[in-house]
mmCIF file of C-alpha atoms and ligand atoms in Angstrom:
data_model
loop_
_atom_site.group_PDB
_atom_site.id
_atom_site.type_symbol
_atom_site.label_atom_id
_atom_site.label_comp_id
_atom_site.label_asym_id
_atom_site.label_seq_id
_atom_site.Cartn_x
_atom_site.Cartn_y
_atom_site.Cartn_z
ATOM 1 C CA UNK A 1 -5.913 3.640 -8.196
ATOM 2 C CA UNK A 2 -6.082 6.512 -10.659
ATOM 3 C CA UNK A 3 -4.256 9.632 -9.469
ATOM 4 C CA UNK A 4 -6.509 12.569 -8.840
ATOM 5 C CA UNK A 5 -5.629 15.353 -11.251
ATOM 6 C CA UNK A 6 -6.848 18.743 -10.129
ATOM 7 C CA UNK A 7 -7.406 20.118 -13.599
ATOM 8 C CA UNK A 8 -7.695 23.836 -14.141
ATOM 9 C CA UNK A 9 -10.034 25.795 -16.376
ATOM 10 C CA UNK A 10 -7.297 26.797 -18.857
ATOM 11 C CA UNK A 11 -8.471 27.138 -22.450
ATOM 12 C CA UNK A 12 -4.949 27.122 -23.907
ATOM 13 C CA UNK A 13 -4.819 25.430 -27.320
ATOM 14 C CA UNK A 14 -1.230 25.852 -28.563
ATOM 15 C CA UNK A 15 1.834 28.085 -28.796
ATOM 16 C CA UNK A 16 2.600 30.113 -31.901
ATOM 17 C CA UNK A 17 5.864 31.574 -33.218
ATOM 18 C CA UNK A 18 5.632 35.354 -32.879
ATOM 19 C CA UNK A 19 7.412 35.817 -36.226
ATOM 20 C CA UNK A 20 5.883 33.268 -38.641
ATOM 21 C CA UNK A 21 2.890 31.846 -36.775
ATOM 22 C CA UNK A 22 4.116 28.213 -36.827
ATOM 23 C CA UNK A 23 2.208 26.266 -34.157
ATOM 24 C CA UNK A 24 3.684 24.167 -31.352
ATOM 25 C CA UNK A 25 2.382 21.932 -28.558
ATOM 26 C CA UNK A 26 1.800 23.626 -25.217
ATOM 27 C CA UNK A 27 1.987 20.562 -22.985
ATOM 28 C CA UNK A 28 5.710 19.857 -23.390
ATOM 29 C CA UNK A 29 8.783 21.930 -22.498
ATOM 30 C CA UNK A 30 9.227 24.787 -24.992
ATOM 31 C CA UNK A 31 11.768 27.592 -25.144
ATOM 32 C CA UNK A 32 11.919 29.925 -28.192
ATOM 33 C CA UNK A 33 10.396 28.877 -31.510
ATOM 34 C CA UNK A 34 12.586 26.307 -33.318
ATOM 35 C CA UNK A 35 11.589 27.849 -36.697
ATOM 36 C CA UNK A 36 12.735 31.451 -36.125
ATOM 37 C CA UNK A 37 14.403 31.421 -32.687
ATOM 38 C CA UNK A 38 11.881 33.993 -31.577
ATOM 39 C CA UNK A 39 9.375 34.212 -28.684
ATOM 40 C CA UNK A 40 6.463 31.787 -28.586
ATOM 41 C CA UNK A 41 3.019 33.181 -27.756
ATOM 42 C CA UNK A 42 0.310 31.199 -25.937
ATOM 43 C CA UNK A 43 -3.014 30.967 -27.780
ATOM 44 C CA UNK A 44 -6.410 30.160 -26.240
ATOM 45 C CA UNK A 45 -9.901 29.186 -27.362
ATOM 46 C CA UNK A 46 -11.401 32.651 -26.889
ATOM 47 C CA UNK A 47 -14.874 31.702 -28.002
ATOM 48 C CA UNK A 48 -16.882 33.550 -25.415
ATOM 49 C CA UNK A 49 -17.292 30.695 -22.943
ATOM 50 C CA UNK A 50 -15.282 32.722 -20.384
ATOM 51 C CA UNK A 51 -17.593 35.469 -19.189
ATOM 52 C CA UNK A 52 -16.376 38.368 -17.095
ATOM 53 C CA UNK A 53 -19.183 37.743 -14.619
ATOM 54 C CA UNK A 54 -17.288 34.527 -13.729
ATOM 55 C CA UNK A 55 -14.689 36.746 -12.038
ATOM 56 C CA UNK A 56 -17.040 37.693 -9.200
ATOM 57 C CA UNK A 57 -15.858 36.210 -5.913
ATOM 58 C CA UNK A 58 -12.644 34.784 -7.311
ATOM 59 C CA UNK A 59 -9.341 34.989 -5.418
ATOM 60 C CA UNK A 60 -7.606 38.358 -5.258
ATOM 61 C CA UNK A 61 -4.547 37.357 -7.253
ATOM 62 C CA UNK A 62 -3.654 37.194 -10.940
ATOM 63 C CA UNK A 63 -4.849 33.577 -10.890
ATOM 64 C CA UNK A 64 -8.458 34.813 -11.069
ATOM 65 C CA UNK A 65 -8.021 34.803 -14.879
ATOM 66 C CA UNK A 66 -7.215 31.083 -15.003
ATOM 67 C CA UNK A 67 -9.145 30.412 -18.235
ATOM 68 C CA UNK A 68 -6.663 32.591 -20.135
ATOM 69 C CA UNK A 69 -3.601 31.304 -18.290
ATOM 70 C CA UNK A 70 -1.583 28.247 -19.389
ATOM 71 C CA UNK A 71 -1.581 26.099 -16.220
ATOM 72 C CA UNK A 72 -3.201 22.696 -16.815
ATOM 73 C CA UNK A 73 -3.115 21.240 -13.329
ATOM 74 C CA UNK A 74 -3.997 23.416 -10.352
ATOM 75 C CA UNK A 75 -1.690 21.409 -8.096
ATOM 76 C CA UNK A 76 1.348 22.826 -9.943
ATOM 77 C CA UNK A 77 0.436 26.409 -9.090
ATOM 78 C CA UNK A 78 3.279 28.212 -7.288
ATOM 79 C CA UNK A 79 1.778 31.355 -5.805
ATOM 80 C CA UNK A 80 2.815 33.903 -3.196
ATOM 81 C CA UNK A 81 -0.250 36.109 -3.683
ATOM 82 C CA UNK A 82 0.865 38.039 -6.786
ATOM 83 C CA UNK A 83 -1.364 40.440 -8.702
ATOM 84 C CA UNK A 84 -4.490 42.509 -8.105
ATOM 85 C CA UNK A 85 -2.307 45.432 -7.068
ATOM 86 C CA UNK A 86 -3.986 48.744 -6.272
ATOM 87 C CA UNK A 87 -4.818 51.483 -8.749
ATOM 88 C CA UNK A 88 -4.712 54.926 -7.208
ATOM 89 C CA UNK A 89 -5.366 58.461 -8.264
ATOM 90 C CA UNK A 90 -2.400 60.853 -8.065
ATOM 91 C CA UNK A 91 -4.384 63.931 -7.042
ATOM 92 C CA UNK A 92 -1.474 65.952 -5.704
ATOM 93 C CA UNK A 93 0.880 65.529 -8.622
ATOM 94 C CA UNK A 94 -2.023 65.721 -11.052
ATOM 95 C CA UNK A 95 -3.065 69.093 -9.672
ATOM 96 C CA UNK A 96 0.525 70.374 -9.559
ATOM 97 C CA UNK A 97 1.188 69.604 -13.236
ATOM 98 C CA UNK A 98 -2.257 69.923 -14.821
ATOM 99 C CA UNK A 99 -3.325 66.307 -15.314
ATOM 100 C CA UNK A 100 -7.062 65.952 -14.740
ATOM 101 C CA UNK A 101 -7.077 62.159 -14.636
ATOM 102 C CA UNK A 102 -3.774 60.688 -13.513
ATOM 103 C CA UNK A 103 -3.659 57.171 -12.059
ATOM 104 C CA UNK A 104 -0.918 54.779 -10.998
ATOM 105 C CA UNK A 105 -0.946 51.018 -10.672
ATOM 106 C CA UNK A 106 1.463 50.077 -7.928
ATOM 107 C CA UNK A 107 3.229 46.876 -8.863
ATOM 108 C CA UNK A 108 5.720 47.484 -6.066
ATOM 109 C CA UNK A 109 3.151 45.868 -3.784
ATOM 110 C CA UNK A 110 3.658 42.441 -5.332
ATOM 111 C CA UNK A 111 5.520 39.623 -3.517
ATOM 112 C CA UNK A 112 9.301 40.276 -3.763
ATOM 113 C CA UNK A 113 8.571 43.962 -4.443
ATOM 114 C CA UNK A 114 8.078 44.031 -8.197
ATOM 115 C CA UNK A 115 5.853 42.938 -11.065
ATOM 116 C CA UNK A 116 8.438 40.278 -11.892
ATOM 117 C CA UNK A 117 6.486 38.166 -9.375
ATOM 118 C CA UNK A 118 3.667 37.744 -11.905
ATOM 119 C CA UNK A 119 5.892 36.394 -14.660
ATOM 120 C CA UNK A 120 7.957 34.154 -12.444
ATOM 121 C CA UNK A 121 4.950 32.737 -10.577
ATOM 122 C CA UNK A 122 3.617 31.634 -13.958
ATOM 123 C CA UNK A 123 6.936 30.437 -15.404
ATOM 124 C CA UNK A 124 7.918 28.431 -12.320
ATOM 125 C CA UNK A 125 4.438 26.878 -12.122
ATOM 126 C CA UNK A 126 4.767 25.740 -15.729
ATOM 127 C CA UNK A 127 8.362 24.604 -15.152
ATOM 128 C CA UNK A 128 7.023 22.364 -12.401
ATOM 129 C CA UNK A 129 4.223 21.185 -14.678
ATOM 130 C CA UNK A 130 6.556 20.049 -17.466
ATOM 131 C CA UNK A 131 9.035 18.594 -14.945
ATOM 132 C CA UNK A 132 12.259 20.624 -15.123
ATOM 133 C CA UNK A 133 15.194 19.987 -12.755
ATOM 134 C CA UNK A 134 15.867 23.618 -11.898
ATOM 135 C CA UNK A 135 15.884 27.131 -13.310
ATOM 136 C CA UNK A 136 18.523 29.660 -14.317
ATOM 137 C CA UNK A 137 18.195 33.357 -15.142
ATOM 138 C CA UNK A 138 20.246 36.370 -16.227
ATOM 139 C CA UNK A 139 18.837 39.376 -14.383
ATOM 140 C CA UNK A 140 19.219 43.070 -13.627
ATOM 141 C CA UNK A 141 17.859 42.344 -10.135
ATOM 142 C CA UNK A 142 14.108 41.956 -9.658
ATOM 143 C CA UNK A 143 13.614 38.965 -11.947
ATOM 144 C CA UNK A 144 16.363 37.042 -10.172
ATOM 145 C CA UNK A 145 14.842 37.767 -6.766
ATOM 146 C CA UNK A 146 11.409 36.653 -7.955
ATOM 147 C CA UNK A 147 12.740 33.491 -9.584
ATOM 148 C CA UNK A 148 14.673 32.591 -6.433
ATOM 149 C CA UNK A 149 11.553 33.048 -4.281
ATOM 150 C CA UNK A 150 9.231 30.985 -6.488
ATOM 151 C CA UNK A 151 11.869 28.260 -6.924
ATOM 152 C CA UNK A 152 12.214 28.115 -3.131
ATOM 153 C CA UNK A 153 8.443 27.661 -2.842
ATOM 154 C CA UNK A 154 8.504 25.001 -5.594
ATOM 155 C CA UNK A 155 11.538 23.140 -4.147
ATOM 156 C CA UNK A 156 13.519 23.726 -7.342
ATOM 157 C CA UNK A 157 17.225 24.654 -7.508
ATOM 158 C CA UNK A 158 17.767 28.241 -8.692
ATOM 159 C CA UNK A 159 20.805 29.820 -10.373
ATOM 160 C CA UNK A 160 20.886 33.620 -10.734
ATOM 161 C CA UNK A 161 23.432 35.568 -12.814
ATOM 162 C CA UNK A 162 23.492 39.342 -12.241
ATOM 163 C CA UNK A 163 25.782 42.332 -12.791
ATOM 164 C CA UNK A 164 28.193 42.978 -9.931
ATOM 165 C CA UNK A 165 26.989 46.612 -9.691
ATOM 166 C CA UNK A 166 23.403 45.520 -8.825
ATOM 167 C CA UNK A 167 22.284 47.003 -5.468
ATOM 168 C CA UNK A 168 23.087 44.781 -2.515
ATOM 169 C CA UNK A 169 19.455 44.179 -1.514
ATOM 170 C CA UNK A 170 18.806 42.166 -4.689
ATOM 171 C CA UNK A 171 21.826 39.901 -4.135
ATOM 172 C CA UNK A 172 21.117 39.458 -0.444
ATOM 173 C CA UNK A 173 17.489 38.426 -1.014
ATOM 174 C CA UNK A 174 18.555 35.810 -3.590
ATOM 175 C CA UNK A 175 20.953 34.316 -1.044
ATOM 176 C CA UNK A 176 18.187 34.180 1.584
ATOM 177 C CA UNK A 177 15.994 32.209 -0.828
ATOM 178 C CA UNK A 178 18.855 29.722 -1.222
ATOM 179 C CA UNK A 179 19.739 30.529 -4.827
ATOM 180 C CA UNK A 180 23.203 30.073 -6.281
ATOM 181 C CA UNK A 181 24.306 33.574 -7.323
ATOM 182 C CA UNK A 182 26.942 34.463 -9.945
ATOM 183 C CA UNK A 183 28.140 38.081 -10.203
ATOM 184 C CA UNK A 184 29.910 39.498 -13.224
ATOM 185 C CA UNK A 185 31.070 42.771 -14.747
ATOM 186 C CA UNK A 186 28.698 43.909 -17.472
ATOM 187 C CA UNK A 187 24.981 44.243 -18.248
ATOM 188 C CA UNK A 188 22.199 41.683 -18.608
ATOM 189 C CA UNK A 189 23.311 40.628 -22.111
ATOM 190 C CA UNK A 190 26.700 39.651 -20.623
ATOM 191 C CA UNK A 191 24.833 37.727 -17.919
ATOM 192 C CA UNK A 192 22.861 35.964 -20.660
ATOM 193 C CA UNK A 193 26.115 34.832 -22.279
ATOM 194 C CA UNK A 194 27.280 33.500 -18.897
ATOM 195 C CA UNK A 195 23.966 31.646 -18.486
ATOM 196 C CA UNK A 196 24.520 29.945 -21.845
ATOM 197 C CA UNK A 197 28.033 28.957 -20.726
ATOM 198 C CA UNK A 198 26.874 27.647 -17.313
ATOM 199 C CA UNK A 199 23.925 25.776 -18.813
ATOM 200 C CA UNK A 200 25.452 24.221 -21.938
ATOM 201 C CA UNK A 201 23.739 20.888 -21.439
ATOM 202 C CA UNK A 202 20.438 22.737 -20.846
ATOM 203 C CA UNK A 203 19.890 20.772 -17.631
ATOM 204 C CA UNK A 204 18.190 23.875 -16.205
ATOM 205 C CA UNK A 205 15.344 25.839 -17.752
ATOM 206 C CA UNK A 206 16.535 29.286 -18.823
ATOM 207 C CA UNK A 207 13.684 31.613 -17.851
ATOM 208 C CA UNK A 208 15.188 34.712 -19.527
ATOM 209 C CA UNK A 209 12.662 37.282 -20.736
ATOM 210 C CA UNK A 210 10.750 35.839 -23.719
ATOM 211 C CA UNK A 211 13.022 32.777 -24.008
ATOM 212 C CA UNK A 212 10.179 30.704 -22.581
ATOM 213 C CA UNK A 213 6.516 31.495 -23.298
ATOM 214 C CA UNK A 214 5.028 31.879 -19.831
ATOM 215 C CA UNK A 215 6.492 34.882 -18.021
ATOM 216 C CA UNK A 216 4.634 36.909 -20.648
ATOM 217 C CA UNK A 217 1.366 35.192 -19.654
ATOM 218 C CA UNK A 218 1.876 36.232 -16.039
ATOM 219 C CA UNK A 219 2.710 39.794 -17.000
ATOM 220 C CA UNK A 220 -0.302 40.122 -19.275
ATOM 221 C CA UNK A 221 -2.596 39.847 -16.256
ATOM 222 C CA UNK A 222 -1.787 43.536 -15.633
ATOM 223 C CA UNK A 223 -3.856 44.280 -18.743
ATOM 224 C CA UNK A 224 -6.804 42.220 -17.490
ATOM 225 C CA UNK A 225 -6.610 43.914 -14.089
ATOM 226 C CA UNK A 226 -6.448 47.430 -15.514
ATOM 227 C CA UNK A 227 -9.640 46.736 -17.469
ATOM 228 C CA UNK A 228 -11.430 45.036 -14.578
ATOM 229 C CA UNK A 229 -10.392 47.642 -11.996
ATOM 230 C CA UNK A 230 -11.530 50.487 -14.272
ATOM 231 C CA UNK A 231 -14.828 48.700 -14.903
ATOM 232 C CA UNK A 232 -13.941 47.982 -18.540
ATOM 233 C CA UNK A 233 -13.222 51.609 -19.396
ATOM 234 C CA UNK A 234 -9.613 51.639 -20.540
ATOM 235 C CA UNK A 235 -7.242 54.592 -20.031
ATOM 236 C CA UNK A 236 -6.336 56.795 -23.014
ATOM 237 C CA UNK A 237 -2.624 56.280 -22.479
ATOM 238 C CA UNK A 238 -0.501 53.733 -20.580
ATOM 239 C CA UNK A 239 3.139 54.495 -19.779
ATOM 240 C CA UNK A 240 5.422 51.524 -19.177
ATOM 241 C CA UNK A 241 9.135 51.321 -18.287
ATOM 242 C CA UNK A 242 10.447 49.006 -20.998
ATOM 243 C CA UNK A 243 13.462 46.759 -20.548
ATOM 244 C CA UNK A 244 12.832 43.383 -22.172
ATOM 245 C CA UNK A 245 9.296 44.605 -22.843
ATOM 246 C CA UNK A 246 7.136 41.794 -21.429
ATOM 247 C CA UNK A 247 4.747 44.192 -19.703
ATOM 248 C CA UNK A 248 4.190 46.275 -22.809
ATOM 249 C CA UNK A 249 3.720 43.225 -25.025
ATOM 250 C CA UNK A 250 1.685 41.404 -22.386
ATOM 251 C CA UNK A 251 -0.753 44.229 -21.636
ATOM 252 C CA UNK A 252 -1.398 44.663 -25.353
ATOM 253 C CA UNK A 253 -1.912 40.882 -25.723
ATOM 254 C CA UNK A 254 -4.475 41.052 -22.895
ATOM 255 C CA UNK A 255 -6.375 43.826 -24.699
ATOM 256 C CA UNK A 256 -6.495 41.736 -27.894
ATOM 257 C CA UNK A 257 -7.704 38.681 -25.951
ATOM 258 C CA UNK A 258 -10.366 40.652 -24.077
ATOM 259 C CA UNK A 259 -11.613 42.067 -27.384
ATOM 260 C CA UNK A 260 -11.869 38.502 -28.754
ATOM 261 C CA UNK A 261 -13.684 37.406 -25.581
ATOM 262 C CA UNK A 262 -16.224 40.179 -26.097
ATOM 263 C CA UNK A 263 -15.258 41.846 -22.807
ATOM 264 C CA UNK A 264 -14.503 45.152 -24.505
ATOM 265 C CA UNK A 265 -16.758 46.960 -26.963
ATOM 266 C CA UNK A 266 -15.847 46.165 -30.615
ATOM 267 C CA UNK A 267 -15.326 49.839 -31.474
ATOM 268 C CA UNK A 268 -13.247 50.576 -28.365
ATOM 269 C CA UNK A 269 -10.256 52.868 -28.776
ATOM 270 C CA UNK A 270 -7.415 50.958 -27.127
ATOM 271 C CA UNK A 271 -4.857 52.942 -25.084
ATOM 272 C CA UNK A 272 -1.826 54.514 -26.740
ATOM 273 C CA UNK A 273 1.120 52.592 -25.313
ATOM 274 C CA UNK A 274 4.315 54.421 -24.343
ATOM 275 C CA UNK A 275 7.692 52.705 -23.880
ATOM 276 C CA UNK A 276 9.777 54.654 -21.371
ATOM 277 C CA UNK A 277 13.522 53.943 -21.285
ATOM 278 C CA UNK A 278 16.614 55.305 -19.568
ATOM 279 C CA UNK A 279 18.672 57.835 -21.511
ATOM 280 C CA UNK A 280 21.677 55.633 -20.670
ATOM 281 C CA UNK A 281 20.130 52.582 -22.347
ATOM 282 C CA UNK A 282 17.484 53.427 -24.942
ATOM 283 C CA UNK A 283 17.643 50.826 -27.736
ATOM 284 C CA UNK A 284 13.910 50.853 -28.454
ATOM 285 C CA UNK A 285 13.710 54.657 -28.473
ATOM 286 C CA UNK A 286 16.568 54.858 -30.992
ATOM 287 C CA UNK A 287 15.013 52.249 -33.269
ATOM 288 C CA UNK A 288 11.579 53.878 -32.942
ATOM 289 C CA UNK A 289 13.110 57.226 -33.944
ATOM 290 C CA UNK A 290 14.824 55.616 -36.946
ATOM 291 C CA UNK A 291 18.330 56.232 -35.590
ATOM 292 C CA UNK A 292 19.204 52.543 -36.121
ATOM 293 C CA UNK A 293 17.642 49.638 -38.026
ATOM 294 C CA UNK A 294 17.335 47.570 -34.844
ATOM 295 C CA UNK A 295 19.116 47.201 -31.509
ATOM 296 C CA UNK A 296 21.191 44.126 -32.361
ATOM 297 C CA UNK A 297 24.453 46.126 -32.159
ATOM 298 C CA UNK A 298 23.293 48.597 -29.478
ATOM 299 C CA UNK A 299 25.570 49.213 -26.486
ATOM 300 C CA UNK A 300 24.050 50.649 -23.335
ATOM 301 C CA UNK A 301 25.364 52.074 -20.089
ATOM 302 C CA UNK A 302 24.243 51.113 -16.574
ATOM 303 C CA UNK A 303 21.367 53.126 -15.107
ATOM 304 C CA UNK A 304 19.834 53.760 -11.684
ATOM 305 C CA UNK A 305 16.801 51.986 -13.115
ATOM 306 C CA UNK A 306 18.527 48.602 -13.231
ATOM 307 C CA UNK A 307 15.522 46.954 -14.902
ATOM 308 C CA UNK A 308 15.895 49.221 -17.930
ATOM 309 C CA UNK A 309 19.499 48.263 -18.686
ATOM 310 C CA UNK A 310 18.587 45.833 -21.486
ATOM 311 C CA UNK A 311 20.603 46.841 -24.573
ATOM 312 C CA UNK A 312 19.437 44.192 -27.047
ATOM 313 C CA UNK A 313 15.928 42.996 -26.183
ATOM 314 C CA UNK A 314 14.749 39.876 -28.027
ATOM 315 C CA UNK A 315 11.214 41.275 -27.951
ATOM 316 C CA UNK A 316 12.086 44.524 -29.744
ATOM 317 C CA UNK A 317 10.058 43.716 -32.888
ATOM 318 C CA UNK A 318 7.029 42.917 -30.707
ATOM 319 C CA UNK A 319 7.454 46.150 -28.718
ATOM 320 C CA UNK A 320 7.672 48.218 -31.902
ATOM 321 C CA UNK A 321 4.536 46.500 -33.177
ATOM 322 C CA UNK A 322 2.649 47.525 -30.019
ATOM 323 C CA UNK A 323 3.838 51.132 -30.286
ATOM 324 C CA UNK A 324 2.785 51.257 -33.933
ATOM 325 C CA UNK A 325 -0.569 49.483 -33.570
ATOM 326 C CA UNK A 326 -1.567 51.569 -30.572
ATOM 327 C CA UNK A 327 -0.395 54.933 -31.930
ATOM 328 C CA UNK A 328 2.051 55.146 -29.039
ATOM 329 C CA UNK A 329 5.556 56.476 -28.696
ATOM 330 C CA UNK A 330 8.924 55.891 -27.027
ATOM 331 C CA UNK A 331 10.819 58.332 -24.827
ATOM 332 C CA UNK A 332 13.945 58.297 -22.651
ATOM 333 C CA UNK A 333 14.588 59.858 -19.235
ATOM 334 C CA UNK A 334 17.901 60.970 -17.706
ATOM 335 C CA UNK A 335 19.351 59.709 -14.443
ATOM 336 C CA UNK A 336 18.849 63.115 -12.796
ATOM 337 C CA UNK A 337 15.202 63.171 -13.849
ATOM 338 C CA UNK A 338 14.611 59.718 -12.352
ATOM 339 C CA UNK A 339 15.860 60.902 -8.966
ATOM 340 C CA UNK A 340 13.569 63.931 -9.236
ATOM 341 C CA UNK A 341 10.690 61.572 -10.049
ATOM 342 C CA UNK A 342 11.358 59.353 -7.013
ATOM 343 C CA UNK A 343 11.470 62.516 -4.889
ATOM 344 C CA UNK A 344 8.156 63.861 -6.233
ATOM 345 C CA UNK A 345 6.244 60.600 -5.944
ATOM 346 C CA UNK A 346 7.545 60.114 -2.404
ATOM 347 C CA UNK A 347 6.881 63.626 -1.124
ATOM 348 C CA UNK A 348 3.625 64.343 -2.907
ATOM 349 C CA UNK A 349 1.994 60.924 -3.036
ATOM 350 C CA UNK A 350 3.608 58.823 -0.315
ATOM 351 C CA UNK A 351 4.889 56.330 -2.867
ATOM 352 C CA UNK A 352 8.525 55.249 -2.665
ATOM 353 C CA UNK A 353 8.804 53.930 -6.209
ATOM 354 C CA UNK A 354 11.590 52.231 -8.130
ATOM 355 C CA UNK A 355 13.558 54.537 -10.466
ATOM 356 C CA UNK A 356 11.788 52.718 -13.332
ATOM 357 C CA UNK A 357 8.427 53.961 -12.021
ATOM 358 C CA UNK A 358 9.845 57.432 -11.499
ATOM 359 C CA UNK A 359 10.974 57.455 -15.150
ATOM 360 C CA UNK A 360 7.414 56.782 -16.228
ATOM 361 C CA UNK A 361 6.115 59.746 -14.221
ATOM 362 C CA UNK A 362 8.778 62.041 -15.680
ATOM 363 C CA UNK A 363 7.853 60.800 -19.172
ATOM 364 C CA UNK A 364 4.223 61.781 -18.542
ATOM 365 C CA UNK A 365 5.351 65.277 -17.569
ATOM 366 C CA UNK A 366 7.384 65.585 -20.799
ATOM 367 C CA UNK A 367 4.583 64.289 -23.000
ATOM 368 C CA UNK A 368 2.036 66.681 -21.473
ATOM 369 C CA UNK A 369 4.383 69.610 -21.971
ATOM 370 C CA UNK A 370 5.009 68.589 -25.579
ATOM 371 C CA UNK A 371 1.256 68.346 -26.217
ATOM 372 C CA UNK A 372 1.424 64.627 -27.007
ATOM 373 C CA UNK A 373 -0.822 64.137 -23.958
ATOM 374 C CA UNK A 374 -3.915 66.256 -23.316
ATOM 375 C CA UNK A 375 -4.745 67.451 -19.805
ATOM 376 C CA UNK A 376 -8.177 65.768 -19.852
ATOM 377 C CA UNK A 377 -6.907 62.341 -20.925
ATOM 378 C CA UNK A 378 -6.909 59.435 -18.516
ATOM 379 C CA UNK A 379 -3.240 58.585 -18.077
ATOM 380 C CA UNK A 380 -2.098 55.401 -16.359
ATOM 381 C CA UNK A 381 1.437 55.093 -14.964
ATOM 382 C CA UNK A 382 2.841 51.672 -14.168
ATOM 383 C CA UNK A 383 5.139 51.673 -11.193
ATOM 384 C CA UNK A 384 6.793 48.321 -11.698
ATOM 385 C CA UNK A 385 8.720 48.040 -8.435
ATOM 386 C CA UNK A 386 9.317 49.257 -4.918
ATOM 387 C CA UNK A 387 12.129 51.746 -4.305
ATOM 388 C CA UNK A 388 13.312 49.882 -1.235
ATOM 389 C CA UNK A 389 15.857 47.661 -2.998
ATOM 390 C CA UNK A 390 17.490 50.597 -4.830
ATOM 391 C CA UNK A 391 18.954 52.410 -1.837
ATOM 392 C CA UNK A 392 22.539 51.835 -3.023
ATOM 393 C CA UNK A 393 21.598 53.842 -6.145
ATOM 394 C CA UNK A 394 19.732 56.790 -4.618
ATOM 395 C CA UNK A 395 20.563 56.900 -0.907
ATOM 396 C CA UNK A 396 20.542 60.424 0.548
ATOM 397 C CA UNK A 397 19.312 62.186 -2.601
ATOM 398 C CA UNK A 398 15.856 63.050 -1.219
HETATM 399 C C1 PLP B 401 12.383 44.224 -15.113
HETATM 400 C C2 PLP B 401 11.874 45.545 -14.742
HETATM 401 C C3 PLP B 401 11.372 46.429 -15.713
HETATM 402 C C4 PLP B 401 11.368 46.106 -17.171
HETATM 403 O O1 PLP B 401 10.497 45.029 -17.425
HETATM 404 P P1 PLP B 401 10.534 44.255 -18.810
HETATM 405 O O2 PLP B 401 9.498 43.234 -18.716
HETATM 406 O O3 PLP B 401 11.903 43.684 -18.945
HETATM 407 O O4 PLP B 401 10.263 45.284 -19.864
HETATM 408 C C5 PLP B 401 10.842 47.627 -15.276
HETATM 409 N N1 PLP B 401 10.827 47.956 -13.958
HETATM 410 C C6 PLP B 401 11.297 47.138 -13.019
HETATM 411 C C7 PLP B 401 11.240 47.594 -11.591
HETATM 412 C C8 PLP B 401 11.836 45.909 -13.364
HETATM 413 O O5 PLP B 401 12.294 45.094 -12.422
HETATM 414 ZN ZN1 ZN B 402 8.743 31.026 -36.836
#
């Protein structure tokens, strides 16, 4: 008897090297592009057959955009209910600082407490689809927790490598999900080196940021949601806390795809995209400002915003492209300012955000003061995680 294959509606056609455009098959295991050792980008048949009216009545998760997601067989979907997080107006802070139209998308409400759930739900689903034996990841915290959770759901072994200084809550949650956890002294790039050492035979799939093509596809759903939730009127500016950069690159990819699908007016002015980094680790800011050619030799320090401690992001060229194409900018925020941001968002808006999200709010304040932002502009802040796992970093500083 023929096995029943629950096919999905995916319109994926191939993967393309982000540097030279060389095309690769999407239905076999892929990592980075063999031609340039750079990220692979999923490409779809965006010919207008996917209409936004098809979204009506679909499930309230990121999987509502299945035509522009890479999963081929619905039965491989590994979901914990990620996506479709709320957008809310920040009336109190807006009024206090003179923003007339300030909104926040709260990604802290995702499963496992961060937007990493989107990327890992997608990557682990695809890992299952191509038949891997297990997954391994270098992480600053949230990505490891998300990978461990989705691997638990998928019955796949999980190996997580994180800095020893990561707050306890991240480590503890990984243990609860049954992951094997390795701790080491250093930042995520040191963890990446340890992953290469542990996984020399490549028995496990390394789901490092942009070293496989599908976490980006999960993250890009934030762009689709922002458009859908704002009834296809995009914000003027989007501020994003950039570590490896998948959110920044993914949201911009979503805007390009929606333009191709005819979901956005042809003459639409796309949002100016802002990369917010920690003063302690600001490789993209320094390159953007012309202080270095690229971040390949950059050394960073740890930061309260663990997710921003990424000194040498593989996706830097793609991030810079987004900043340039969108007319955006890059800015860094001090440790002190992040604590002030957590305090303000908690007290004035009832949102206990991750320091990464607080950095984004503080960046908006700076950019308004500098005149880079206008008071009347619609400004969207991405809070990428919940503050609850960061207590070791900020405890008592309310
Ligand atoms: C990982 C992380 C980031 C950075 O995300 P990238 O995709 O690496 O740019 C920002 N905020 C939080 C809370 C994170 O966990
Ligand atoms: Zn190439």
